[in-house]
Amino acid sequence: MNDSSSLKDKSWNEEHVDLSPELYRKISNEIKQSTTIDSIVLGGIGEPTCSNLIETVIKDHSNLHLTLTTNGITLSDSLKEHIINGINILIISIDGLYDNFAKIRGTNLEGVLENIRQLNQLKKEYNHKDNSLTIGIQFVMSKDNISDLFELIDLASDLQVNRLILSNLLPQTQENASKILYQKYNNHEMRQLINKASNYALRKGITLTIPNYELKTERRCDFIENNSMVITASGDVTPCYRLSHSYQEYVFGRKKRVDKYSFGNLNQQSLKEIWENSNYVNFRNTVFSNRYPSCIDCDYVDGCDLVNDTTTDCYAGTPSCADCLWARKFTLCP
Protein backbone atom coordinates (compact mmCIF):
# COMPACT_ATOMS: atom_id res chain seq x y z
CA MET A 1 0.00 0.00 0.00
CA ASN A 2 3.07 2.21 -0.13
CA ASP A 3 2.80 3.00 3.55
CA SER A 4 6.29 2.61 4.98
CA SER A 5 5.04 1.78 8.45
CA SER A 6 4.77 -1.33 10.55
CA LEU A 7 1.82 -3.68 10.13
CA LYS A 8 0.10 -2.23 13.19
CA ASP A 9 -0.23 1.05 11.29
CA LYS A 10 -2.24 -0.47 8.43
CA SER A 11 -5.88 0.50 8.25
CA TRP A 12 -7.51 -2.51 6.61
CA ASN A 13 -8.87 -5.51 8.48
CA GLU A 14 -9.79 -7.84 5.63
CA GLU A 15 -9.21 -11.55 6.09
CA HIS A 16 -5.98 -12.81 4.55
CA VAL A 17 -6.78 -14.88 1.46
CA ASP A 18 -4.59 -17.00 -0.81
CA LEU A 19 -5.48 -17.66 -4.43
CA SER A 20 -6.92 -21.16 -4.61
CA PRO A 21 -5.43 -23.71 -7.07
CA GLU A 22 -8.86 -24.11 -8.73
CA LEU A 23 -9.28 -20.38 -9.35
CA TYR A 24 -5.67 -20.09 -10.51
CA ARG A 25 -6.18 -22.82 -13.12
CA LYS A 26 -9.24 -20.99 -14.47
CA ILE A 27 -7.40 -17.68 -14.67
CA SER A 28 -4.30 -19.32 -16.15
CA ASN A 29 -6.30 -21.06 -18.89
CA GLU A 30 -8.03 -17.82 -19.84
CA ILE A 31 -4.70 -15.99 -20.00
CA LYS A 32 -3.24 -18.69 -22.25
CA GLN A 33 -6.25 -18.48 -24.56
CA SER A 34 -6.06 -14.70 -24.81
CA THR A 35 -4.39 -13.07 -27.80
CA THR A 36 -4.08 -9.66 -26.16
CA ILE A 37 -2.53 -10.31 -22.73
CA ASP A 38 1.22 -9.91 -23.01
CA SER A 39 2.40 -9.08 -19.48
CA ILE A 40 1.62 -9.98 -15.87
CA VAL A 41 2.66 -8.27 -12.65
CA LEU A 42 2.88 -10.63 -9.68
CA GLY A 43 2.39 -8.31 -6.75
CA GLY A 44 0.13 -5.64 -5.35
CA ILE A 45 -1.25 -5.50 -1.82
CA GLY A 46 0.42 -8.51 -0.25
CA GLU A 47 3.58 -10.56 -0.62
CA PRO A 48 3.39 -12.84 -3.71
CA THR A 49 6.33 -15.04 -2.67
CA CYS A 50 4.29 -16.32 0.28
CA SER A 51 1.91 -18.07 -2.10
CA ASN A 52 2.40 -21.80 -2.65
CA LEU A 53 1.54 -21.16 -6.31
CA ILE A 54 4.29 -18.63 -7.07
CA GLU A 55 6.69 -21.04 -8.78
CA THR A 56 3.85 -22.63 -10.76
CA VAL A 57 2.67 -19.23 -11.98
CA ILE A 58 6.15 -18.25 -13.14
CA LYS A 59 6.68 -21.57 -14.92
CA ASP A 60 3.24 -21.56 -16.57
CA HIS A 61 3.56 -18.02 -17.97
CA SER A 62 7.27 -17.54 -18.63
CA ASN A 63 6.39 -16.87 -22.28
CA LEU A 64 4.85 -13.54 -21.20
CA HIS A 65 6.61 -10.48 -19.81
CA LEU A 66 6.60 -11.11 -16.05
CA THR A 67 7.26 -8.58 -13.29
CA LEU A 68 7.57 -9.70 -9.68
CA THR A 69 7.35 -7.20 -6.82
CA THR A 70 8.54 -8.49 -3.46
CA ASN A 71 10.03 -7.52 -0.12
CA GLY A 72 12.84 -9.94 -0.97
CA ILE A 73 12.77 -11.56 2.46
CA THR A 74 11.56 -15.09 1.68
CA LEU A 75 13.28 -16.20 -1.54
CA SER A 76 14.05 -19.92 -1.46
CA ASP A 77 16.78 -21.40 -3.65
CA SER A 78 14.12 -23.00 -5.83
CA LEU A 79 12.26 -19.69 -6.24
CA LYS A 80 15.49 -17.92 -7.18
CA GLU A 81 15.97 -20.46 -9.98
CA HIS A 82 12.44 -19.76 -11.23
CA ILE A 83 13.03 -16.00 -11.03
CA ILE A 84 16.20 -16.28 -13.12
CA ASN A 85 14.50 -18.46 -15.73
CA GLY A 86 11.07 -16.82 -15.90
CA ILE A 87 10.95 -13.28 -14.52
CA ASN A 88 11.83 -10.25 -16.65
CA ILE A 89 11.70 -7.52 -14.01
CA LEU A 90 12.21 -8.06 -10.29
CA ILE A 91 11.38 -5.12 -8.01
CA ILE A 92 12.47 -5.40 -4.37
CA SER A 93 11.08 -3.02 -1.74
CA ILE A 94 13.74 -1.52 0.52
CA ASP A 95 12.16 1.32 2.47
CA GLY A 96 15.18 2.20 4.55
CA LEU A 97 18.62 1.00 5.53
CA TYR A 98 19.37 -1.32 8.43
CA ASP A 99 17.74 0.35 11.49
CA ASN A 100 14.87 1.85 9.47
CA PHE A 101 14.38 -1.40 7.55
CA ALA A 102 14.20 -3.37 10.80
CA LYS A 103 11.57 -0.98 12.17
CA ILE A 104 9.45 -1.26 9.03
CA ARG A 105 9.85 -4.95 8.14
CA GLY A 106 10.70 -6.47 11.51
CA THR A 107 13.70 -8.32 10.09
CA ASN A 108 17.31 -7.83 9.07
CA LEU A 109 18.13 -6.06 5.80
CA GLU A 110 21.24 -8.19 5.28
CA GLY A 111 19.11 -11.19 4.37
CA VAL A 112 17.51 -9.24 1.51
CA LEU A 113 20.89 -7.98 0.31
CA GLU A 114 22.26 -11.51 0.31
CA ASN A 115 19.31 -12.66 -1.81
CA ILE A 116 20.12 -9.95 -4.36
CA ARG A 117 23.78 -11.00 -4.42
CA GLN A 118 22.79 -14.62 -4.99
CA LEU A 119 20.47 -13.64 -7.82
CA ASN A 120 23.28 -11.69 -9.46
CA GLN A 121 25.53 -14.74 -9.15
CA LEU A 122 22.86 -16.95 -10.70
CA LYS A 123 22.52 -14.49 -13.58
CA LYS A 124 26.21 -14.98 -14.31
CA GLU A 125 25.90 -18.75 -14.10
CA TYR A 126 22.91 -18.72 -16.47
CA ASN A 127 24.60 -16.32 -18.86
CA HIS A 128 24.49 -18.91 -21.63
CA LYS A 129 20.69 -18.77 -21.57
CA ASP A 130 18.45 -16.13 -23.09
CA ASN A 131 17.74 -14.44 -19.77
CA SER A 132 16.68 -10.80 -19.53
CA LEU A 133 16.17 -10.41 -15.77
CA THR A 134 16.68 -6.87 -14.49
CA ILE A 135 16.57 -6.06 -10.79
CA GLY A 136 15.25 -2.80 -9.36
CA ILE A 137 14.68 -1.38 -5.89
CA GLN A 138 11.63 0.59 -4.77
CA PHE A 139 12.00 3.11 -1.95
CA VAL A 140 8.93 4.71 -0.35
CA MET A 141 10.05 8.11 0.94
CA SER A 142 8.93 9.68 4.20
CA LYS A 143 10.37 11.92 6.88
CA ASP A 144 11.41 8.77 8.74
CA ASN A 145 13.73 7.41 6.05
CA ILE A 146 14.65 10.16 3.58
CA SER A 147 18.08 10.49 5.22
CA ASP A 148 18.88 7.01 3.81
CA LEU A 149 18.40 8.03 0.17
CA PHE A 150 22.01 8.69 -0.86
CA GLU A 151 23.32 5.64 0.96
CA LEU A 152 20.65 3.59 -0.79
CA ILE A 153 21.88 4.85 -4.15
CA ASP A 154 25.39 3.72 -3.15
CA LEU A 155 24.00 0.35 -2.08
CA ALA A 156 22.10 -0.09 -5.36
CA SER A 157 25.32 0.61 -7.26
CA ASP A 158 27.28 -1.90 -5.17
CA LEU A 159 24.57 -4.52 -5.76
CA GLN A 160 24.62 -3.94 -9.55
CA VAL A 161 21.02 -2.77 -9.41
CA ASN A 162 20.53 -0.23 -12.19
CA ARG A 163 17.06 1.10 -11.34
CA LEU A 164 15.79 2.83 -8.21
CA ILE A 165 12.08 3.71 -8.05
CA LEU A 166 11.20 6.45 -5.59
CA SER A 167 7.62 6.72 -4.40
CA ASN A 168 5.86 8.71 -1.71
CA LEU A 169 4.22 7.61 1.49
CA LEU A 170 0.48 7.09 1.18
CA PRO A 171 -0.45 7.39 4.86
CA GLN A 172 -3.18 5.31 6.43
CA THR A 173 -2.92 6.75 9.94
CA GLN A 174 -3.06 10.25 11.36
CA GLU A 175 0.48 9.84 12.67
CA ASN A 176 1.87 8.98 9.26
CA ALA A 177 -0.08 11.81 7.63
CA SER A 178 2.46 14.18 9.17
CA LYS A 179 5.38 12.27 7.64
CA ILE A 180 4.77 12.99 3.95
CA LEU A 181 7.44 14.86 1.99
CA TYR A 182 5.18 16.17 -0.77
CA GLN A 183 3.00 19.25 -0.64
CA LYS A 184 0.64 21.10 -2.93
CA TYR A 185 2.85 23.98 -4.03
CA ASN A 186 6.36 25.48 -3.83
CA ASN A 187 8.19 22.48 -2.41
CA HIS A 188 11.64 24.04 -2.74
CA GLU A 189 13.34 21.73 -0.24
CA MET A 190 12.29 18.53 -2.02
CA ARG A 191 13.08 20.03 -5.42
CA GLN A 192 16.66 20.66 -4.31
CA LEU A 193 16.96 17.22 -2.73
CA ILE A 194 15.61 15.36 -5.76
CA ASN A 195 17.81 17.33 -8.16
CA LYS A 196 20.85 16.49 -6.06
CA ALA A 197 19.83 12.82 -5.83
CA SER A 198 19.22 12.63 -9.59
CA ASN A 199 22.69 13.93 -10.37
CA TYR A 200 24.24 11.62 -7.79
CA ALA A 201 22.38 8.58 -9.18
CA LEU A 202 23.45 9.50 -12.73
CA ARG A 203 27.10 9.47 -11.68
CA LYS A 204 26.56 6.07 -10.08
CA GLY A 205 24.91 4.66 -13.21
CA ILE A 206 21.52 4.33 -11.53
CA THR A 207 18.27 5.12 -13.35
CA LEU A 208 16.14 7.08 -10.89
CA THR A 209 12.35 7.05 -11.29
CA ILE A 210 10.97 10.09 -9.49
CA PRO A 211 7.44 10.84 -8.22
CA ASN A 212 5.90 14.29 -8.02
CA TYR A 213 6.70 16.19 -4.84
CA GLU A 214 4.31 19.07 -5.54
CA LEU A 215 0.96 19.24 -7.31
CA LYS A 216 1.02 19.21 -11.13
CA THR A 217 -1.82 19.76 -13.59
CA GLU A 218 -1.41 16.42 -15.35
CA ARG A 219 -3.48 13.43 -14.27
CA ARG A 220 -2.65 10.05 -15.71
CA CYS A 221 -3.63 6.58 -14.55
CA ASP A 222 -1.02 4.00 -15.51
CA PHE A 223 -3.50 1.16 -14.96
CA ILE A 224 -5.96 2.63 -17.47
CA GLU A 225 -3.30 3.84 -19.92
CA ASN A 226 -1.74 0.37 -19.99
CA ASN A 227 -5.06 -1.50 -20.30
CA SER A 228 -4.42 -3.25 -16.99
CA MET A 229 -6.67 -4.90 -14.45
CA VAL A 230 -6.01 -6.18 -10.94
CA ILE A 231 -7.12 -9.68 -9.95
CA THR A 232 -7.36 -10.21 -6.20
CA ALA A 233 -6.81 -13.53 -4.44
CA SER A 234 -10.58 -13.90 -4.04
CA GLY A 235 -11.12 -13.51 -7.81
CA ASP A 236 -12.42 -9.94 -7.85
CA VAL A 237 -11.42 -7.82 -10.84
CA THR A 238 -10.64 -4.25 -9.81
CA PRO A 239 -9.28 -1.40 -11.93
CA CYS A 240 -6.17 -0.67 -9.82
CA TYR A 241 -4.31 -1.38 -6.60
CA ARG A 242 -5.99 1.51 -4.82
CA LEU A 243 -9.50 0.11 -5.30
CA SER A 244 -8.55 -3.53 -4.70
CA HIS A 245 -9.06 -3.28 -0.91
CA SER A 246 -11.03 -1.14 1.53
CA TYR A 247 -8.97 1.02 3.85
CA GLN A 248 -8.52 4.61 5.00
CA GLU A 249 -5.97 7.05 3.64
CA TYR A 250 -5.00 10.63 4.35
CA VAL A 251 -4.89 13.02 1.37
CA PHE A 252 -2.86 16.03 2.45
CA GLY A 253 -4.01 15.44 6.02
CA ARG A 254 -7.67 14.90 5.09
CA LYS A 255 -9.05 11.50 6.14
CA LYS A 256 -10.72 9.50 3.37
CA ARG A 257 -12.31 6.08 3.15
CA VAL A 258 -11.32 4.04 0.10
CA ASP A 259 -13.92 1.38 -0.70
CA LYS A 260 -12.99 -1.69 -2.67
CA TYR A 261 -14.69 -1.72 -6.07
CA SER A 262 -15.02 -4.87 -8.15
CA PHE A 263 -16.37 -5.00 -11.70
CA GLY A 264 -16.89 -8.76 -11.46
CA ASN A 265 -15.59 -11.96 -9.96
CA LEU A 266 -13.78 -14.69 -11.88
CA ASN A 267 -15.53 -17.40 -9.92
CA GLN A 268 -18.71 -16.43 -11.77
CA GLN A 269 -17.52 -14.76 -15.00
CA SER A 270 -14.68 -14.89 -17.50
CA LEU A 271 -11.95 -12.28 -17.87
CA LYS A 272 -13.34 -11.31 -21.25
CA GLU A 273 -16.88 -10.86 -19.92
CA ILE A 274 -15.71 -8.62 -17.10
CA TRP A 275 -13.35 -6.59 -19.29
CA GLU A 276 -16.10 -5.94 -21.85
CA ASN A 277 -18.77 -5.14 -19.25
CA SER A 278 -20.29 -1.77 -20.17
CA ASN A 279 -19.81 -0.32 -16.68
CA TYR A 280 -16.12 -1.19 -16.76
CA VAL A 281 -15.71 0.14 -20.30
CA ASN A 282 -17.40 3.42 -19.36
CA PHE A 283 -15.24 3.74 -16.25
CA ARG A 284 -12.03 3.27 -18.25
CA ASN A 285 -13.14 5.78 -20.86
CA THR A 286 -13.99 8.33 -18.17
CA VAL A 287 -10.62 8.03 -16.45
CA PHE A 288 -8.66 7.92 -19.71
CA SER A 289 -10.39 11.10 -20.89
CA ASN A 290 -9.99 12.83 -17.50
CA ARG A 291 -13.74 13.40 -17.26
CA TYR A 292 -13.79 13.50 -13.48
CA PRO A 293 -13.23 16.30 -10.95
CA SER A 294 -10.04 17.12 -9.06
CA CYS A 295 -10.77 17.22 -5.34
CA ILE A 296 -7.19 17.89 -4.23
CA ASP A 297 -7.13 21.46 -5.53
CA CYS A 298 -10.86 22.21 -5.43
CA ASP A 299 -11.87 25.42 -3.60
CA TYR A 300 -14.81 23.63 -1.96
CA VAL A 301 -13.00 20.52 -0.72
CA ASP A 302 -13.16 21.46 2.98
CA GLY A 303 -16.96 21.71 2.95
CA CYS A 304 -17.78 18.81 0.62
CA ASP A 305 -19.07 15.49 1.97
CA LEU A 306 -18.34 13.66 -1.29
CA VAL A 307 -14.61 13.65 -0.57
CA ASN A 308 -15.07 11.51 2.53
CA ASP A 309 -14.99 8.27 0.52
CA THR A 310 -14.61 6.93 -3.03
CA THR A 311 -18.29 6.08 -3.55
CA THR A 312 -19.00 8.92 -5.98
CA ASP A 313 -18.04 12.49 -6.86
CA CYS A 314 -19.73 15.67 -8.06
CA TYR A 315 -19.67 14.35 -11.66
CA ALA A 316 -21.63 11.29 -10.42
CA GLY A 317 -18.66 9.04 -11.17
CA THR A 318 -18.60 5.62 -9.48
CA PRO A 319 -16.13 4.75 -8.14
CA SER A 320 -14.49 8.15 -7.78
CA CYS A 321 -10.86 8.74 -8.72
CA ALA A 322 -11.07 12.47 -8.02
CA ASP A 323 -8.75 12.34 -5.00
CA CYS A 324 -6.26 9.77 -6.28
CA LEU A 325 -2.64 10.37 -5.32
CA TRP A 326 -1.55 7.70 -7.80
CA ALA A 327 -3.05 9.62 -10.75
CA ARG A 328 -1.19 12.75 -9.59
CA LYS A 329 2.08 10.77 -9.50
CA PHE A 330 2.72 11.24 -5.83
CA THR A 331 2.54 7.45 -5.48
CA LEU A 332 4.18 5.27 -8.11
CA CYS A 333 3.88 1.62 -9.10
CA PRO A 334 6.80 -0.40 -10.45
C-alpha positions as a Python dict, from the first residue, in 0.01 Angstrom:
ca = {
    (1, 'M'): (0, 0, 0),
    (2, 'N'): (307, 221, -13),
    (3, 'D'): (280, 300, 355),
    (4, 'S'): (629, 261, 498),
    (5, 'S'): (504, 178, 845),
    (6, 'S'): (477, -133, 1055),
    (7, 'L'): (182, -368, 1013),
    (8, 'K'): (10, -223, 1319),
    (9, 'D'): (-23, 105, 1129),
    (10, 'K'): (-224, -47, 843),
    (11, 'S'): (-588, 50, 825),
    (12, 'W'): (-751, -251, 661),
    (13, 'N'): (-887, -551, 848),
    (14, 'E'): (-979, -784, 563),
    (15, 'E'): (-921, -1155, 609),
    (16, 'H'): (-598, -1281, 455),
    (17, 'V'): (-678, -1488, 146),
    (18, 'D'): (-459, -1700, -81),
    (19, 'L'): (-548, -1766, -443),
    (20, 'S'): (-692, -2116, -461),
    (21, 'P'): (-543, -2371, -707),
    (22, 'E'): (-886, -2411, -873),
    (23, 'L'): (-928, -2038, -935),
    (24, 'Y'): (-567, -2009, -1051),
    (25, 'R'): (-618, -2282, -1312),
    (26, 'K'): (-924, -2099, -1447),
    (27, 'I'): (-740, -1768, -1467),
    (28, 'S'): (-430, -1932, -1615),
    (29, 'N'): (-630, -2106, -1889),
    (30, 'E'): (-803, -1782, -1984),
    (31, 'I'): (-470, -1599, -2000),
    (32, 'K'): (-324, -1869, -2225),
    (33, 'Q'): (-625, -1848, -2456),
    (34, 'S'): (-606, -1470, -2481),
    (35, 'T'): (-439, -1307, -2780),
    (36, 'T'): (-408, -966, -2616),
    (37, 'I'): (-253, -1031, -2273),
    (38, 'D'): (122, -991, -2301),
    (39, 'S'): (240, -908, -1948),
    (40, 'I'): (162, -998, -1587),
    (41, 'V'): (266, -827, -1265),
    (42, 'L'): (288, -1063, -968),
    (43, 'G'): (239, -831, -675),
    (44, 'G'): (13, -564, -535),
    (45, 'I'): (-125, -550, -182),
    (46, 'G'): (42, -851, -25),
    (47, 'E'): (358, -1056, -62),
    (48, 'P'): (339, -1284, -371),
    (49, 'T'): (633, -1504, -267),
    (50, 'C'): (429, -1632, 28),
    (51, 'S'): (191, -1807, -210),
    (52, 'N'): (240, -2180, -265),
    (53, 'L'): (154, -2116, -631),
    (54, 'I'): (429, -1863, -707),
    (55, 'E'): (669, -2104, -878),
    (56, 'T'): (385, -2263, -1076),
    (57, 'V'): (267, -1923, -1198),
    (58, 'I'): (615, -1825, -1314),
    (59, 'K'): (668, -2157, -1492),
    (60, 'D'): (324, -2156, -1657),
    (61, 'H'): (356, -1802, -1797),
    (62, 'S'): (727, -1754, -1863),
    (63, 'N'): (639, -1687, -2228),
    (64, 'L'): (485, -1354, -2120),
    (65, 'H'): (661, -1048, -1981),
    (66, 'L'): (660, -1111, -1605),
    (67, 'T'): (726, -858, -1329),
    (68, 'L'): (757, -970, -968),
    (69, 'T'): (735, -720, -682),
    (70, 'T'): (854, -849, -346),
    (71, 'N'): (1003, -752, -12),
    (72, 'G'): (1284, -994, -97),
    (73, 'I'): (1277, -1156, 246),
    (74, 'T'): (1156, -1509, 168),
    (75, 'L'): (1328, -1620, -154),
    (76, 'S'): (1405, -1992, -146),
    (77, 'D'): (1678, -2140, -365),
    (78, 'S'): (1412, -2300, -583),
    (79, 'L'): (1226, -1969, -624),
    (80, 'K'): (1549, -1792, -718),
    (81, 'E'): (1597, -2046, -998),
    (82, 'H'): (1244, -1976, -1123),
    (83, 'I'): (1303, -1600, -1103),
    (84, 'I'): (1620, -1628, -1312),
    (85, 'N'): (1450, -1846, -1573),
    (86, 'G'): (1107, -1682, -1590),
    (87, 'I'): (1095, -1328, -1452),
    (88, 'N'): (1183, -1025, -1665),
    (89, 'I'): (1170, -752, -1401),
    (90, 'L'): (1221, -806, -1029),
    (91, 'I'): (1138, -512, -801),
    (92, 'I'): (1247, -540, -437),
    (93, 'S'): (1108, -302, -174),
    (94, 'I'): (1374, -152, 52),
    (95, 'D'): (1216, 132, 247),
    (96, 'G'): (1518, 220, 455),
    (97, 'L'): (1862, 100, 553),
    (98, 'Y'): (1937, -132, 843),
    (99, 'D'): (1774, 35, 1149),
    (100, 'N'): (1487, 185, 947),
    (101, 'F'): (1438, -140, 755),
    (102, 'A'): (1420, -337, 1080),
    (103, 'K'): (1157, -98, 1217),
    (104, 'I'): (945, -126, 903),
    (105, 'R'): (985, -495, 814),
    (106, 'G'): (1070, -647, 1151),
    (107, 'T'): (1370, -832, 1009),
    (108, 'N'): (1731, -783, 907),
    (109, 'L'): (1813, -606, 580),
    (110, 'E'): (2124, -819, 528),
    (111, 'G'): (1911, -1119, 437),
    (112, 'V'): (1751, -924, 151),
    (113, 'L'): (2089, -798, 31),
    (114, 'E'): (2226, -1151, 31),
    (115, 'N'): (1931, -1266, -181),
    (116, 'I'): (2012, -995, -436),
    (117, 'R'): (2378, -1100, -442),
    (118, 'Q'): (2279, -1462, -499),
    (119, 'L'): (2047, -1364, -782),
    (120, 'N'): (2328, -1169, -946),
    (121, 'Q'): (2553, -1474, -915),
    (122, 'L'): (2286, -1695, -1070),
    (123, 'K'): (2252, -1449, -1358),
    (124, 'K'): (2621, -1498, -1431),
    (125, 'E'): (2590, -1875, -1410),
    (126, 'Y'): (2291, -1872, -1647),
    (127, 'N'): (2460, -1632, -1886),
    (128, 'H'): (2449, -1891, -2163),
    (129, 'K'): (2069, -1877, -2157),
    (130, 'D'): (1845, -1613, -2309),
    (131, 'N'): (1774, -1444, -1977),
    (132, 'S'): (1668, -1080, -1953),
    (133, 'L'): (1617, -1041, -1577),
    (134, 'T'): (1668, -687, -1449),
    (135, 'I'): (1657, -606, -1079),
    (136, 'G'): (1525, -280, -936),
    (137, 'I'): (1468, -138, -589),
    (138, 'Q'): (1163, 59, -477),
    (139, 'F'): (1200, 311, -195),
    (140, 'V'): (893, 471, -35),
    (141, 'M'): (1005, 811, 94),
    (142, 'S'): (893, 968, 420),
    (143, 'K'): (1037, 1192, 688),
    (144, 'D'): (1141, 877, 874),
    (145, 'N'): (1373, 741, 605),
    (146, 'I'): (1465, 1016, 358),
    (147, 'S'): (1808, 1049, 522),
    (148, 'D'): (1888, 701, 381),
    (149, 'L'): (1840, 803, 17),
    (150, 'F'): (2201, 869, -86),
    (151, 'E'): (2332, 564, 96),
    (152, 'L'): (2065, 359, -79),
    (153, 'I'): (2188, 485, -415),
    (154, 'D'): (2539, 372, -315),
    (155, 'L'): (2400, 35, -208),
    (156, 'A'): (2210, -9, -536),
    (157, 'S'): (2532, 61, -726),
    (158, 'D'): (2728, -190, -517),
    (159, 'L'): (2457, -452, -576),
    (160, 'Q'): (2462, -394, -955),
    (161, 'V'): (2102, -277, -941),
    (162, 'N'): (2053, -23, -1219),
    (163, 'R'): (1706, 110, -1134),
    (164, 'L'): (1579, 283, -821),
    (165, 'I'): (1208, 371, -805),
    (166, 'L'): (1120, 645, -559),
    (167, 'S'): (762, 672, -440),
    (168, 'N'): (586, 871, -171),
    (169, 'L'): (422, 761, 149),
    (170, 'L'): (48, 709, 118),
    (171, 'P'): (-45, 739, 486),
    (172, 'Q'): (-318, 531, 643),
    (173, 'T'): (-292, 675, 994),
    (174, 'Q'): (-306, 1025, 1136),
    (175, 'E'): (48, 984, 1267),
    (176, 'N'): (187, 898, 926),
    (177, 'A'): (-8, 1181, 763),
    (178, 'S'): (246, 1418, 917),
    (179, 'K'): (538, 1227, 764),
    (180, 'I'): (477, 1299, 395),
    (181, 'L'): (744, 1486, 199),
    (182, 'Y'): (518, 1617, -77),
    (183, 'Q'): (300, 1925, -64),
    (184, 'K'): (64, 2110, -293),
    (185, 'Y'): (285, 2398, -403),
    (186, 'N'): (636, 2548, -383),
    (187, 'N'): (819, 2248, -241),
    (188, 'H'): (1164, 2404, -274),
    (189, 'E'): (1334, 2173, -24),
    (190, 'M'): (1229, 1853, -202),
    (191, 'R'): (1308, 2003, -542),
    (192, 'Q'): (1666, 2066, -431),
    (193, 'L'): (1696, 1722, -273),
    (194, 'I'): (1561, 1536, -576),
    (195, 'N'): (1781, 1733, -816),
    (196, 'K'): (2085, 1649, -606),
    (197, 'A'): (1983, 1282, -583),
    (198, 'S'): (1922, 1263, -959),
    (199, 'N'): (2269, 1393, -1037),
    (200, 'Y'): (2424, 1162, -779),
    (201, 'A'): (2238, 858, -918),
    (202, 'L'): (2345, 950, -1273),
    (203, 'R'): (2710, 947, -1168),
    (204, 'K'): (2656, 607, -1008),
    (205, 'G'): (2491, 466, -1321),
    (206, 'I'): (2152, 433, -1153),
    (207, 'T'): (1827, 512, -1335),
    (208, 'L'): (1614, 708, -1089),
    (209, 'T'): (1235, 705, -1129),
    (210, 'I'): (1097, 1009, -949),
    (211, 'P'): (744, 1084, -822),
    (212, 'N'): (590, 1429, -802),
    (213, 'Y'): (670, 1619, -484),
    (214, 'E'): (431, 1907, -554),
    (215, 'L'): (96, 1924, -731),
    (216, 'K'): (102, 1921, -1113),
    (217, 'T'): (-182, 1976, -1359),
    (218, 'E'): (-141, 1642, -1535),
    (219, 'R'): (-348, 1343, -1427),
    (220, 'R'): (-265, 1005, -1571),
    (221, 'C'): (-363, 658, -1455),
    (222, 'D'): (-102, 400, -1551),
    (223, 'F'): (-350, 116, -1496),
    (224, 'I'): (-596, 263, -1747),
    (225, 'E'): (-330, 384, -1992),
    (226, 'N'): (-174, 37, -1999),
    (227, 'N'): (-506, -150, -2030),
    (228, 'S'): (-442, -325, -1699),
    (229, 'M'): (-667, -490, -1445),
    (230, 'V'): (-601, -618, -1094),
    (231, 'I'): (-712, -968, -995),
    (232, 'T'): (-736, -1021, -620),
    (233, 'A'): (-681, -1353, -444),
    (234, 'S'): (-1058, -1390, -404),
    (235, 'G'): (-1112, -1351, -781),
    (236, 'D'): (-1242, -994, -785),
    (237, 'V'): (-1142, -782, -1084),
    (238, 'T'): (-1064, -425, -981),
    (239, 'P'): (-928, -140, -1193),
    (240, 'C'): (-617, -67, -982),
    (241, 'Y'): (-431, -138, -660),
    (242, 'R'): (-599, 151, -482),
    (243, 'L'): (-950, 11, -530),
    (244, 'S'): (-855, -353, -470),
    (245, 'H'): (-906, -328, -91),
    (246, 'S'): (-1103, -114, 153),
    (247, 'Y'): (-897, 102, 385),
    (248, 'Q'): (-852, 461, 500),
    (249, 'E'): (-597, 705, 364),
    (250, 'Y'): (-500, 1063, 435),
    (251, 'V'): (-489, 1302, 137),
    (252, 'F'): (-286, 1603, 245),
    (253, 'G'): (-401, 1544, 602),
    (254, 'R'): (-767, 1490, 509),
    (255, 'K'): (-905, 1150, 614),
    (256, 'K'): (-1072, 950, 337),
    (257, 'R'): (-1231, 608, 315),
    (258, 'V'): (-1132, 404, 10),
    (259, 'D'): (-1392, 138, -70),
    (260, 'K'): (-1299, -169, -267),
    (261, 'Y'): (-1469, -172, -607),
    (262, 'S'): (-1502, -487, -815),
    (263, 'F'): (-1637, -500, -1170),
    (264, 'G'): (-1689, -876, -1146),
    (265, 'N'): (-1559, -1196, -996),
    (266, 'L'): (-1378, -1469, -1188),
    (267, 'N'): (-1553, -1740, -992),
    (268, 'Q'): (-1871, -1643, -1177),
    (269, 'Q'): (-1752, -1476, -1500),
    (270, 'S'): (-1468, -1489, -1750),
    (271, 'L'): (-1195, -1228, -1787),
    (272, 'K'): (-1334, -1131, -2125),
    (273, 'E'): (-1688, -1086, -1992),
    (274, 'I'): (-1571, -862, -1710),
    (275, 'W'): (-1335, -659, -1929),
    (276, 'E'): (-1610, -594, -2185),
    (277, 'N'): (-1877, -514, -1925),
    (278, 'S'): (-2029, -177, -2017),
    (279, 'N'): (-1981, -32, -1668),
    (280, 'Y'): (-1612, -119, -1676),
    (281, 'V'): (-1571, 14, -2030),
    (282, 'N'): (-1740, 342, -1936),
    (283, 'F'): (-1524, 374, -1625),
    (284, 'R'): (-1203, 327, -1825),
    (285, 'N'): (-1314, 578, -2086),
    (286, 'T'): (-1399, 833, -1817),
    (287, 'V'): (-1062, 803, -1645),
    (288, 'F'): (-866, 792, -1971),
    (289, 'S'): (-1039, 1110, -2089),
    (290, 'N'): (-999, 1283, -1750),
    (291, 'R'): (-1374, 1340, -1726),
    (292, 'Y'): (-1379, 1350, -1348),
    (293, 'P'): (-1323, 1630, -1095),
    (294, 'S'): (-1004, 1712, -906),
    (295, 'C'): (-1077, 1722, -534),
    (296, 'I'): (-719, 1789, -423),
    (297, 'D'): (-713, 2146, -553),
    (298, 'C'): (-1086, 2221, -543),
    (299, 'D'): (-1187, 2542, -360),
    (300, 'Y'): (-1481, 2363, -196),
    (301, 'V'): (-1300, 2052, -72),
    (302, 'D'): (-1316, 2146, 298),
    (303, 'G'): (-1696, 2171, 295),
    (304, 'C'): (-1778, 1881, 62),
    (305, 'D'): (-1907, 1549, 197),
    (306, 'L'): (-1834, 1366, -129),
    (307, 'V'): (-1461, 1365, -57),
    (308, 'N'): (-1507, 1151, 253),
    (309, 'D'): (-1499, 827, 52),
    (310, 'T'): (-1461, 693, -303),
    (311, 'T'): (-1829, 608, -355),
    (312, 'T'): (-1900, 892, -598),
    (313, 'D'): (-1804, 1249, -686),
    (314, 'C'): (-1973, 1567, -806),
    (315, 'Y'): (-1967, 1435, -1166),
    (316, 'A'): (-2163, 1129, -1042),
    (317, 'G'): (-1866, 904, -1117),
    (318, 'T'): (-1860, 562, -948),
    (319, 'P'): (-1613, 475, -814),
    (320, 'S'): (-1449, 815, -778),
    (321, 'C'): (-1086, 874, -872),
    (322, 'A'): (-1107, 1247, -802),
    (323, 'D'): (-875, 1234, -500),
    (324, 'C'): (-626, 977, -628),
    (325, 'L'): (-264, 1037, -532),
    (326, 'W'): (-155, 770, -780),
    (327, 'A'): (-305, 962, -1075),
    (328, 'R'): (-119, 1275, -959),
    (329, 'K'): (208, 1077, -950),
    (330, 'F'): (272, 1124, -583),
    (331, 'T'): (254, 745, -548),
    (332, 'L'): (418, 527, -811),
    (333, 'C'): (388, 162, -910),
    (334, 'P'): (680, -40, -1045),
}
